[in-house]
Amino acid sequence: MSCFRLPDLFLNELDSLMASFFWNCGHESKIHWKSWAFLCRHKKEGGLGFQHLRECNLALLAKQTCRIAMKTERVVHSVLSKRYFPSSNFFEAKLGANPSYTWK
């Protein structure tokens, strides 16, 4: 989850599974007193602090991007820099003609 952007359809399905697990609906139809979006609010805002997986995925990708950009001594930085941004820095890099799934 921290290395690749997962498809929104997949993340929405996982969010749905988490919500149904929390509500424990089963086959019965029950009233949900609070929406899943409300429960995903921070605890300070009255929610339970659950996280939407899409936001979590994007945050982990941003953290990984920061690591790659700032820690130049790591192997992943040297491999990516030789292929995708040999004459510029990480933030000025282009996608290129045939980028790998990791670089996209």
JSON list of C-alpha atoms in Angstrom, two decimals:
[
{"chain": "A", "resi": 1, "resn": "MET", "atom": "CA", "xyz": [0.00, 0.00, 0.00]},
{"chain": "A", "resi": 2, "resn": "SER", "atom": "CA", "xyz": [2.95, 2.31, 0.55]},
{"chain": "A", "resi": 3, "resn": "CYS", "atom": "CA", "xyz": [4.64, 1.54, -2.77]},
{"chain": "A", "resi": 4, "resn": "PHE", "atom": "CA", "xyz": [1.82, 1.58, -5.34]},
{"chain": "A", "resi": 5, "resn": "ARG", "atom": "CA", "xyz": [-1.32, 3.61, -5.90]},
{"chain": "A", "resi": 6, "resn": "LEU", "atom": "CA", "xyz": [-4.15, 1.15, -5.49]},
{"chain": "A", "resi": 7, "resn": "PRO", "atom": "CA", "xyz": [-7.24, 1.45, -7.73]},
{"chain": "A", "resi": 8, "resn": "ASP", "atom": "CA", "xyz": [-10.12, 3.45, -6.27]},
{"chain": "A", "resi": 9, "resn": "LEU", "atom": "CA", "xyz": [-12.58, 0.64, -6.97]},
{"chain": "A", "resi": 10, "resn": "PHE", "atom": "CA", "xyz": [-10.50, -1.75, -4.88]},
{"chain": "A", "resi": 11, "resn": "LEU", "atom": "CA", "xyz": [-10.10, 0.76, -2.04]},
{"chain": "A", "resi": 12, "resn": "ASN", "atom": "CA", "xyz": [-13.82, 1.55, -2.03]},
{"chain": "A", "resi": 13, "resn": "GLU", "atom": "CA", "xyz": [-14.58, -2.17, -1.81]},
{"chain": "A", "resi": 14, "resn": "LEU", "atom": "CA", "xyz": [-12.24, -2.51, 1.17]},
{"chain": "A", "resi": 15, "resn": "ASP", "atom": "CA", "xyz": [-13.85, 0.52, 2.83]},
{"chain": "A", "resi": 16, "resn": "SER", "atom": "CA", "xyz": [-17.22, -1.10, 2.28]},
{"chain": "A", "resi": 17, "resn": "LEU", "atom": "CA", "xyz": [-16.02, -4.35, 3.84]},
{"chain": "A", "resi": 18, "resn": "MET", "atom": "CA", "xyz": [-14.66, -2.50, 6.87]},
{"chain": "A", "resi": 19, "resn": "ALA", "atom": "CA", "xyz": [-17.92, -0.62, 7.31]},
{"chain": "A", "resi": 20, "resn": "SER", "atom": "CA", "xyz": [-20.01, -3.76, 7.05]},
{"chain": "A", "resi": 21, "resn": "PHE", "atom": "CA", "xyz": [-17.71, -5.50, 9.54]},
{"chain": "A", "resi": 22, "resn": "PHE", "atom": "CA", "xyz": [-18.12, -2.60, 11.96]},
{"chain": "A", "resi": 23, "resn": "TRP", "atom": "CA", "xyz": [-21.89, -2.50, 11.56]},
{"chain": "A", "resi": 24, "resn": "ASN", "atom": "CA", "xyz": [-22.07, -6.33, 11.59]},
{"chain": "A", "resi": 25, "resn": "CYS", "atom": "CA", "xyz": [-25.18, -6.26, 9.42]},
{"chain": "A", "resi": 26, "resn": "GLY", "atom": "CA", "xyz": [-25.19, -9.84, 8.28]},
{"chain": "A", "resi": 27, "resn": "HIS", "atom": "CA", "xyz": [-28.48, -10.49, 6.52]},
{"chain": "A", "resi": 28, "resn": "GLU", "atom": "CA", "xyz": [-30.57, -8.23, 8.72]},
{"chain": "A", "resi": 29, "resn": "SER", "atom": "CA", "xyz": [-31.47, -4.67, 7.87]},
{"chain": "A", "resi": 30, "resn": "LYS", "atom": "CA", "xyz": [-30.55, -2.37, 10.73]},
{"chain": "A", "resi": 31, "resn": "ILE", "atom": "CA", "xyz": [-30.37, 1.37, 11.18]},
{"chain": "A", "resi": 32, "resn": "HIS", "atom": "CA", "xyz": [-26.92, 2.92, 11.03]},
{"chain": "A", "resi": 33, "resn": "TRP", "atom": "CA", "xyz": [-27.10, 5.83, 13.41]},
{"chain": "A", "resi": 34, "resn": "LYS", "atom": "CA", "xyz": [-23.98, 7.50, 12.03]},
{"chain": "A", "resi": 35, "resn": "SER", "atom": "CA", "xyz": [-22.61, 7.43, 8.50]},
{"chain": "A", "resi": 36, "resn": "TRP", "atom": "CA", "xyz": [-19.28, 5.81, 7.68]},
{"chain": "A", "resi": 37, "resn": "ALA", "atom": "CA", "xyz": [-17.95, 9.23, 6.64]},
{"chain": "A", "resi": 38, "resn": "PHE", "atom": "CA", "xyz": [-18.82, 10.57, 10.09]},
{"chain": "A", "resi": 39, "resn": "LEU", "atom": "CA", "xyz": [-17.07, 7.66, 11.79]},
{"chain": "A", "resi": 40, "resn": "CYS", "atom": "CA", "xyz": [-13.97, 8.36, 9.71]},
{"chain": "A", "resi": 41, "resn": "ARG", "atom": "CA", "xyz": [-13.63, 11.82, 11.23]},
{"chain": "A", "resi": 42, "resn": "HIS", "atom": "CA", "xyz": [-10.93, 12.49, 13.79]},
{"chain": "A", "resi": 43, "resn": "LYS", "atom": "CA", "xyz": [-11.78, 11.71, 17.38]},
{"chain": "A", "resi": 44, "resn": "LYS", "atom": "CA", "xyz": [-11.52, 15.42, 18.23]},
{"chain": "A", "resi": 45, "resn": "GLU", "atom": "CA", "xyz": [-14.30, 16.07, 15.72]},
{"chain": "A", "resi": 46, "resn": "GLY", "atom": "CA", "xyz": [-16.60, 13.45, 17.23]},
{"chain": "A", "resi": 47, "resn": "GLY", "atom": "CA", "xyz": [-15.76, 10.52, 14.98]},
{"chain": "A", "resi": 48, "resn": "LEU", "atom": "CA", "xyz": [-14.04, 7.25, 15.82]},
{"chain": "A", "resi": 49, "resn": "GLY", "atom": "CA", "xyz": [-10.86, 7.98, 13.91]},
{"chain": "A", "resi": 50, "resn": "PHE", "atom": "CA", "xyz": [-11.26, 5.34, 11.20]},
{"chain": "A", "resi": 51, "resn": "GLN", "atom": "CA", "xyz": [-9.35, 6.14, 8.03]},
{"chain": "A", "resi": 52, "resn": "HIS", "atom": "CA", "xyz": [-10.48, 6.07, 4.43]},
{"chain": "A", "resi": 53, "resn": "LEU", "atom": "CA", "xyz": [-8.07, 3.74, 2.68]},
{"chain": "A", "resi": 54, "resn": "ARG", "atom": "CA", "xyz": [-7.67, 6.04, -0.33]},
{"chain": "A", "resi": 55, "resn": "GLU", "atom": "CA", "xyz": [-6.40, 8.86, 1.88]},
{"chain": "A", "resi": 56, "resn": "CYS", "atom": "CA", "xyz": [-4.14, 6.44, 3.75]},
{"chain": "A", "resi": 57, "resn": "ASN", "atom": "CA", "xyz": [-2.74, 5.10, 0.47]},
{"chain": "A", "resi": 58, "resn": "LEU", "atom": "CA", "xyz": [-1.98, 8.62, -0.80]},
{"chain": "A", "resi": 59, "resn": "ALA", "atom": "CA", "xyz": [-0.34, 9.60, 2.49]},
{"chain": "A", "resi": 60, "resn": "LEU", "atom": "CA", "xyz": [1.90, 6.54, 2.44]},
{"chain": "A", "resi": 61, "resn": "LEU", "atom": "CA", "xyz": [2.85, 7.24, -1.18]},
{"chain": "A", "resi": 62, "resn": "ALA", "atom": "CA", "xyz": [3.74, 10.83, -0.27]},
{"chain": "A", "resi": 63, "resn": "LYS", "atom": "CA", "xyz": [5.90, 9.57, 2.58]},
{"chain": "A", "resi": 64, "resn": "GLN", "atom": "CA", "xyz": [7.67, 7.12, 0.27]},
{"chain": "A", "resi": 65, "resn": "THR", "atom": "CA", "xyz": [8.18, 9.87, -2.32]},
{"chain": "A", "resi": 66, "resn": "CYS", "atom": "CA", "xyz": [9.75, 12.10, 0.31]},
{"chain": "A", "resi": 67, "resn": "ARG", "atom": "CA", "xyz": [12.10, 9.29, 1.35]},
{"chain": "A", "resi": 68, "resn": "ILE", "atom": "CA", "xyz": [13.20, 8.66, -2.22]},
{"chain": "A", "resi": 69, "resn": "ALA", "atom": "CA", "xyz": [13.74, 12.35, -2.90]},
{"chain": "A", "resi": 70, "resn": "MET", "atom": "CA", "xyz": [15.57, 13.27, 0.31]},
{"chain": "A", "resi": 71, "resn": "LYS", "atom": "CA", "xyz": [17.66, 10.20, 1.10]},
{"chain": "A", "resi": 72, "resn": "THR", "atom": "CA", "xyz": [20.00, 10.16, -1.87]},
{"chain": "A", "resi": 73, "resn": "GLU", "atom": "CA", "xyz": [22.29, 7.47, -0.42]},
{"chain": "A", "resi": 74, "resn": "ARG", "atom": "CA", "xyz": [19.63, 4.76, -0.72]},
{"chain": "A", "resi": 75, "resn": "VAL", "atom": "CA", "xyz": [19.74, 2.21, -3.52]},
{"chain": "A", "resi": 76, "resn": "VAL", "atom": "CA", "xyz": [16.23, 2.98, -4.75]},
{"chain": "A", "resi": 77, "resn": "HIS", "atom": "CA", "xyz": [17.19, 6.64, -5.27]},
{"chain": "A", "resi": 78, "resn": "SER", "atom": "CA", "xyz": [20.27, 5.76, -7.28]},
{"chain": "A", "resi": 79, "resn": "VAL", "atom": "CA", "xyz": [18.39, 3.24, -9.45]},
{"chain": "A", "resi": 80, "resn": "LEU", "atom": "CA", "xyz": [15.52, 5.62, -10.20]},
{"chain": "A", "resi": 81, "resn": "SER", "atom": "CA", "xyz": [17.81, 8.60, -10.75]},
{"chain": "A", "resi": 82, "resn": "LYS", "atom": "CA", "xyz": [19.92, 6.78, -13.33]},
{"chain": "A", "resi": 83, "resn": "ARG", "atom": "CA", "xyz": [16.84, 5.80, -15.32]},
{"chain": "A", "resi": 84, "resn": "TYR", "atom": "CA", "xyz": [14.35, 8.66, -14.92]},
{"chain": "A", "resi": 85, "resn": "PHE", "atom": "CA", "xyz": [16.18, 11.82, -13.88]},
{"chain": "A", "resi": 86, "resn": "PRO", "atom": "CA", "xyz": [19.91, 11.57, -14.67]},
{"chain": "A", "resi": 87, "resn": "SER", "atom": "CA", "xyz": [20.34, 15.29, -15.35]},
{"chain": "A", "resi": 88, "resn": "SER", "atom": "CA", "xyz": [17.73, 16.79, -13.01]},
{"chain": "A", "resi": 89, "resn": "ASN", "atom": "CA", "xyz": [16.37, 16.26, -9.53]},
{"chain": "A", "resi": 90, "resn": "PHE", "atom": "CA", "xyz": [13.51, 14.03, -8.39]},
{"chain": "A", "resi": 91, "resn": "PHE", "atom": "CA", "xyz": [10.82, 16.71, -8.50]},
{"chain": "A", "resi": 92, "resn": "GLU", "atom": "CA", "xyz": [11.66, 17.80, -12.05]},
{"chain": "A", "resi": 93, "resn": "ALA", "atom": "CA", "xyz": [11.64, 14.25, -13.44]},
{"chain": "A", "resi": 94, "resn": "LYS", "atom": "CA", "xyz": [9.36, 13.31, -16.33]},
{"chain": "A", "resi": 95, "resn": "LEU", "atom": "CA", "xyz": [7.42, 10.10, -16.89]},
{"chain": "A", "resi": 96, "resn": "GLY", "atom": "CA", "xyz": [9.38, 9.25, -20.01]},
{"chain": "A", "resi": 97, "resn": "ALA", "atom": "CA", "xyz": [8.45, 7.09, -22.99]},
{"chain": "A", "resi": 98, "resn": "ASN", "atom": "CA", "xyz": [8.15, 3.71, -21.29]},
{"chain": "A", "resi": 99, "resn": "PRO", "atom": "CA", "xyz": [7.92, 4.14, -17.49]},
{"chain": "A", "resi": 100, "resn": "SER", "atom": "CA", "xyz": [7.68, 1.19, -15.15]},
{"chain": "A", "resi": 101, "resn": "TYR", "atom": "CA", "xyz": [4.58, 0.64, -13.01]},
{"chain": "A", "resi": 102, "resn": "THR", "atom": "CA", "xyz": [6.60, 1.67, -9.96]},
{"chain": "A", "resi": 103, "resn": "TRP", "atom": "CA", "xyz": [7.55, 5.02, -11.48]},
{"chain": "A", "resi": 104, "resn": "LYS", "atom": "CA", "xyz": [4.00, 5.84, -12.60]}
]
